[in-house]
Every structure is written in structure tokens, then in C-alpha cells.
mmCIF file with all atom_site columns, C-alpha atoms in Angstrom:
data_model
loop_
_atom_site.group_PDB
_atom_site.id
_atom_site.type_symbol
_atom_site.label_atom_id
_atom_site.label_alt_id
_atom_site.label_comp_id
_atom_site.label_asym_id
_atom_site.label_entity_id
_atom_site.label_seq_id
_atom_site.pdbx_PDB_ins_code
_atom_site.Cartn_x
_atom_site.Cartn_y
_atom_site.Cartn_z
_atom_site.occupancy
_atom_site.B_iso_or_equiv
_atom_site.pdbx_formal_charge
_atom_site.auth_seq_id
_atom_site.auth_comp_id
_atom_site.auth_asym_id
_atom_site.auth_atom_id
_atom_site.pdbx_PDB_model_num
ATOM 1  C CA . MET A 1 1  ? 15.414 -5.900 23.190  1.00 0.00 ? 1  MET A CA 1
ATOM 2  C CA . ASN A 1 2  ? 12.415 -4.026 21.885  1.00 0.00 ? 2  ASN A CA 1
ATOM 3  C CA . VAL A 1 3  ? 11.395 -4.932 18.320  1.00 0.00 ? 3  VAL A CA 1
ATOM 4  C CA . GLU A 1 4  ? 9.042  -2.563 16.507  1.00 0.00 ? 4  GLU A CA 1
ATOM 5  C CA . PRO A 1 5  ? 6.496  -4.086 14.169  1.00 0.00 ? 5  PRO A CA 1
ATOM 6  C CA . SER A 1 6  ? 7.481  -3.874 10.531  1.00 0.00 ? 6  SER A CA 1
ATOM 7  C CA . MET A 1 7  ? 5.887  -1.234 8.341   1.00 0.00 ? 7  MET A CA 1
ATOM 8  C CA . ARG A 1 8  ? 5.961  -0.853 4.567   1.00 0.00 ? 8  ARG A CA 1
ATOM 9  C CA . VAL A 1 9  ? 7.550  2.212  2.987   1.00 0.00 ? 9  VAL A CA 1
ATOM 10 C CA . GLU A 1 10 ? 4.269  3.013  1.274   1.00 0.00 ? 10 GLU A CA 1
ATOM 11 C CA . ASP A 1 11 ? 2.572  3.062  4.672   1.00 0.00 ? 11 ASP A CA 1
ATOM 12 C CA . LYS A 1 12 ? 5.159  5.498  6.032   1.00 0.00 ? 12 LYS A CA 1
ATOM 13 C CA . LEU A 1 13 ? 4.887  7.737  2.983   1.00 0.00 ? 13 LEU A CA 1
ATOM 14 C CA . TYR A 1 14 ? 1.158  7.997  3.676   1.00 0.00 ? 14 TYR A CA 1
ATOM 15 C CA . TYR A 1 15 ? 1.896  10.177 6.707   1.00 0.00 ? 15 TYR A CA 1
ATOM 16 C CA . ASN A 1 16 ? 3.652  12.860 4.633   1.00 0.00 ? 16 ASN A CA 1
ATOM 17 C CA . ARG A 1 17 ? 1.699  15.800 3.342   1.00 0.00 ? 17 ARG A CA 1
ATOM 18 C CA . TYR A 1 18 ? 2.334  17.823 0.206   1.00 0.00 ? 18 TYR A CA 1
ATOM 19 C CA . LEU A 1 19 ? 1.605  21.303 -0.807  1.00 0.00 ? 19 LEU A CA 1
ATOM 20 C CA . VAL A 1 20 ? 1.388  21.199 -4.606  1.00 0.00 ? 20 VAL A CA 1
ATOM 21 C CA . ASP A 1 21 ? 2.694  24.246 -6.514  1.00 0.00 ? 21 ASP A CA 1
ATOM 22 C CA . VAL A 1 22 ? 0.264  24.059 -9.436  1.00 0.00 ? 22 VAL A CA 1
ATOM 23 C CA . GLY A 1 23 ? 1.930  25.054 -12.631 1.00 0.00 ? 23 GLY A CA 1
ATOM 24 C CA . HIS A 1 24 ? 5.470  25.018 -11.154 1.00 0.00 ? 24 HIS A CA 1
ATOM 25 C CA . PRO A 1 25 ? 6.677  21.395 -10.882 1.00 0.00 ? 25 PRO A CA 1
ATOM 26 C CA . HIS A 1 26 ? 10.133 21.123 -9.337  1.00 0.00 ? 26 HIS A CA 1
ATOM 27 C CA . VAL A 1 27 ? 10.991 18.168 -11.547 1.00 0.00 ? 27 VAL A CA 1
ATOM 28 C CA . LYS A 1 28 ? 10.387 18.064 -15.290 1.00 0.00 ? 28 LYS A CA 1
ATOM 29 C CA . VAL A 1 29 ? 11.120 15.205 -17.693 1.00 0.00 ? 29 VAL A CA 1
ATOM 30 C CA . ARG A 1 30 ? 12.804 16.228 -20.963 1.00 0.00 ? 30 ARG A CA 1
ATOM 31 C CA . ALA A 1 31 ? 10.579 15.552 -23.985 1.00 0.00 ? 31 ALA A CA 1
ATOM 32 C CA . HIS A 1 32 ? 11.477 12.234 -25.602 1.00 0.00 ? 32 HIS A CA 1
ATOM 33 C CA . THR A 1 33 ? 10.092 9.599  -27.935 1.00 0.00 ? 33 THR A CA 1
ATOM 34 C CA . THR A 1 34 ? 12.101 6.655  -26.501 1.00 0.00 ? 34 THR A CA 1
ATOM 35 C CA . PRO A 1 35 ? 13.117 6.810  -22.861 1.00 0.00 ? 35 PRO A CA 1
ATOM 36 C CA . SER A 1 36 ? 16.817 6.623  -22.084 1.00 0.00 ? 36 SER A CA 1
ATOM 37 C CA . PRO A 1 37 ? 18.162 3.922  -19.728 1.00 0.00 ? 37 PRO A CA 1
ATOM 38 C CA . GLN A 1 38 ? 18.365 6.597  -17.003 1.00 0.00 ? 38 GLN A CA 1
ATOM 39 C CA . LEU A 1 39 ? 14.708 7.455  -17.356 1.00 0.00 ? 39 LEU A CA 1
ATOM 40 C CA . LEU A 1 40 ? 13.732 3.768  -17.307 1.00 0.00 ? 40 LEU A CA 1
ATOM 41 C CA . ALA A 1 41 ? 15.788 3.361  -14.117 1.00 0.00 ? 41 ALA A CA 1
ATOM 42 C CA . LEU A 1 42 ? 13.682 6.025  -12.405 1.00 0.00 ? 42 LEU A CA 1
ATOM 43 C CA . LEU A 1 43 ? 10.657 3.820  -12.760 1.00 0.00 ? 43 LEU A CA 1
ATOM 44 C CA . LYS A 1 44 ? 12.271 1.422  -10.306 1.00 0.00 ? 44 LYS A CA 1
ATOM 45 C CA . VAL A 1 45 ? 14.415 3.572  -8.017  1.00 0.00 ? 45 VAL A CA 1
ATOM 46 C CA . CYS A 1 46 ? 12.044 6.389  -7.048  1.00 0.00 ? 46 CYS A CA 1
ATOM 47 C CA . PRO A 1 47 ? 10.938 5.442  -3.526  1.00 0.00 ? 47 PRO A CA 1
ATOM 48 C CA . ALA A 1 48 ? 7.717  7.406  -3.902  1.00 0.00 ? 48 ALA A CA 1
ATOM 49 C CA . ARG A 1 49 ? 6.982  5.896  -7.321  1.00 0.00 ? 49 ARG A CA 1
ATOM 50 C CA . CYS A 1 50 ? 6.429  9.261  -8.960  1.00 0.00 ? 50 CYS A CA 1
ATOM 51 C CA . TYR A 1 51 ? 7.613  8.077  -12.400 1.00 0.00 ? 51 TYR A CA 1
ATOM 52 C CA . GLU A 1 52 ? 5.386  6.050  -14.708 1.00 0.00 ? 52 GLU A CA 1
ATOM 53 C CA . LEU A 1 53 ? 5.244  4.955  -18.342 1.00 0.00 ? 53 LEU A CA 1
ATOM 54 C CA . ASN A 1 54 ? 2.359  6.478  -20.279 1.00 0.00 ? 54 ASN A CA 1
ATOM 55 C CA . ASP A 1 55 ? 0.455  4.705  -23.091 1.00 0.00 ? 55 ASP A CA 1
ATOM 56 C CA . ASN A 1 56 ? 3.005  5.921  -25.624 1.00 0.00 ? 56 ASN A CA 1
ATOM 57 C CA . GLY A 1 57 ? 5.939  4.363  -23.746 1.00 0.00 ? 57 GLY A CA 1
ATOM 58 C CA . GLN A 1 58 ? 7.285  7.654  -22.482 1.00 0.00 ? 58 GLN A CA 1
ATOM 59 C CA . VAL A 1 59 ? 8.294  8.333  -18.900 1.00 0.00 ? 59 VAL A CA 1
ATOM 60 C CA . GLU A 1 60 ? 6.181  10.870 -17.036 1.00 0.00 ? 60 GLU A CA 1
ATOM 61 C CA . ILE A 1 61 ? 6.383  12.243 -13.499 1.00 0.00 ? 61 ILE A CA 1
ATOM 62 C CA . THR A 1 62 ? 3.699  13.226 -11.026 1.00 0.00 ? 62 THR A CA 1
ATOM 63 C CA . VAL A 1 63 ? 5.492  15.395 -8.465  1.00 0.00 ? 63 VAL A CA 1
ATOM 64 C CA . ASP A 1 64 ? 2.579  15.501 -6.016  1.00 0.00 ? 64 ASP A CA 1
ATOM 65 C CA . GLY A 1 65 ? 4.022  12.630 -3.963  1.00 0.00 ? 65 GLY A CA 1
ATOM 66 C CA . CYS A 1 66 ? 7.753  13.481 -4.387  1.00 0.00 ? 66 CYS A CA 1
ATOM 67 C CA . ILE A 1 67 ? 9.718  13.276 -1.161  1.00 0.00 ? 67 ILE A CA 1
ATOM 68 C CA . GLU A 1 68 ? 12.527 15.348 -2.682  1.00 0.00 ? 68 GLU A CA 1
ATOM 69 C CA . CYS A 1 69 ? 15.148 12.684 -1.916  1.00 0.00 ? 69 CYS A CA 1
ATOM 70 C CA . GLY A 1 70 ? 17.214 13.639 -5.007  1.00 0.00 ? 70 GLY A CA 1
ATOM 71 C CA . THR A 1 71 ? 17.623 10.054 -6.307  1.00 0.00 ? 71 THR A CA 1
ATOM 72 C CA . CYS A 1 72 ? 16.334 11.079 -9.748  1.00 0.00 ? 72 CYS A CA 1
ATOM 73 C CA . ARG A 1 73 ? 18.616 14.042 -9.668  1.00 0.00 ? 73 ARG A CA 1
ATOM 74 C CA . VAL A 1 74 ? 21.673 11.835 -9.258  1.00 0.00 ? 74 VAL A CA 1
ATOM 75 C CA . ILE A 1 75 ? 20.595 9.379  -11.954 1.00 0.00 ? 75 ILE A CA 1
ATOM 76 C CA . ALA A 1 76 ? 19.063 11.516 -14.696 1.00 0.00 ? 76 ALA A CA 1
ATOM 77 C CA . GLU A 1 77 ? 19.972 15.170 -14.226 1.00 0.00 ? 77 GLU A CA 1
ATOM 78 C CA . PRO A 1 78 ? 23.585 14.785 -15.444 1.00 0.00 ? 78 PRO A CA 1
ATOM 79 C CA . THR A 1 79 ? 22.378 13.326 -18.744 1.00 0.00 ? 79 THR A CA 1
ATOM 80 C CA . GLY A 1 80 ? 19.796 16.147 -19.147 1.00 0.00 ? 80 GLY A CA 1
ATOM 81 C CA . ASP A 1 81 ? 16.876 13.708 -19.007 1.00 0.00 ? 81 ASP A CA 1
ATOM 82 C CA . ILE A 1 82 ? 15.276 15.722 -16.157 1.00 0.00 ? 82 ILE A CA 1
ATOM 83 C CA . GLN A 1 83 ? 15.304 19.237 -14.922 1.00 0.00 ? 83 GLN A CA 1
ATOM 84 C CA . TRP A 1 84 ? 15.349 19.365 -11.076 1.00 0.00 ? 84 TRP A CA 1
ATOM 85 C CA . SER A 1 85 ? 15.077 22.360 -8.804  1.00 0.00 ? 85 SER A CA 1
ATOM 86 C CA . HIS A 1 86 ? 14.035 22.962 -5.265  1.00 0.00 ? 86 HIS A CA 1
ATOM 87 C CA . PRO A 1 87 ? 10.355 23.660 -4.769  1.00 0.00 ? 87 PRO A CA 1
ATOM 88 C CA . ARG A 1 88 ? 9.469  27.269 -4.233  1.00 0.00 ? 88 ARG A CA 1
ATOM 89 C CA . GLY A 1 89 ? 9.246  28.366 -0.611  1.00 0.00 ? 89 GLY A CA 1
ATOM 90 C CA . GLY A 1 90 ? 6.384  26.854 1.321   1.00 0.00 ? 90 GLY A CA 1
ATOM 91 C CA . TYR A 1 91 ? 5.616  24.219 -1.316  1.00 0.00 ? 91 TYR A CA 1
ATOM 92 C CA . GLY A 1 92 ? 6.635  20.556 -1.460  1.00 0.00 ? 92 GLY A CA 1
ATOM 93 C CA . VAL A 1 93 ? 6.720  17.791 1.081   1.00 0.00 ? 93 VAL A CA 1
ATOM 94 C CA . LEU A 1 94 ? 5.938  18.114 4.780   1.00 0.00 ? 94 LEU A CA 1
ATOM 95 C CA . PHE A 1 95 ? 7.413  15.157 6.571   1.00 0.00 ? 95 PHE A CA 1
ATOM 96 C CA . LYS A 1 96 ? 5.563  13.637 9.476   1.00 0.00 ? 96 LYS A CA 1
ATOM 97 C CA . PHE A 1 97 ? 6.638  10.749 11.651  1.00 0.00 ? 97 PHE A CA 1
ATOM 98 C CA . GLY A 1 98 ? 4.444  7.716  11.821  1.00 0.00 ? 98 GLY A CA 1
#
């Protein structure tokens, strides 16, 4: 039996490359003063850790590292907390194996 050495998710994500579509993020967080439970959940469930709390306690997203897995779409799009769309052609994540 061949056992591969363990590798952290963050290390694997490092191999991916992104083409950022400046001015056209494919995920937007709805303006809010107090984050909903769905937005707070995104801080923990996003595998690329794209969501963060800012100094005012609001949830923000940086789409540059998004792997487009759709987890945030399942959790927060039905409540209207985020707007999600596919990146425009040619932009977004380029997966590489590592």
C-alpha cells in the first residue's frame, strides 16, 4: 500500500492561479450593519478563507482567491446575503494539480 505524505489544504490552494476581473467581482456581499448568521457562517466554511470581518464587524469578501466551489452560494445566496454569478469568460480560478 502506497501512502502519500499529508498536505494541508492551504498548501494545495497555493498551486492554483487566478485571473482577477478588476471591477467585476463574481461574489458581492449585501450591505449590512450586523452580519446575519449565514454571513458569519461563511467565515468558517469558505475553504479558501475569502470572507473576513472588517474593523466595523461587517463581513467582507476578497474574491481573488475564490475557488468557485459554491459553498457560499448554498449558504447565503437564498437569504439574499450575497450575490453570486459565474466569473466572466477567461477570468477566475485556474486549477493546477500539486
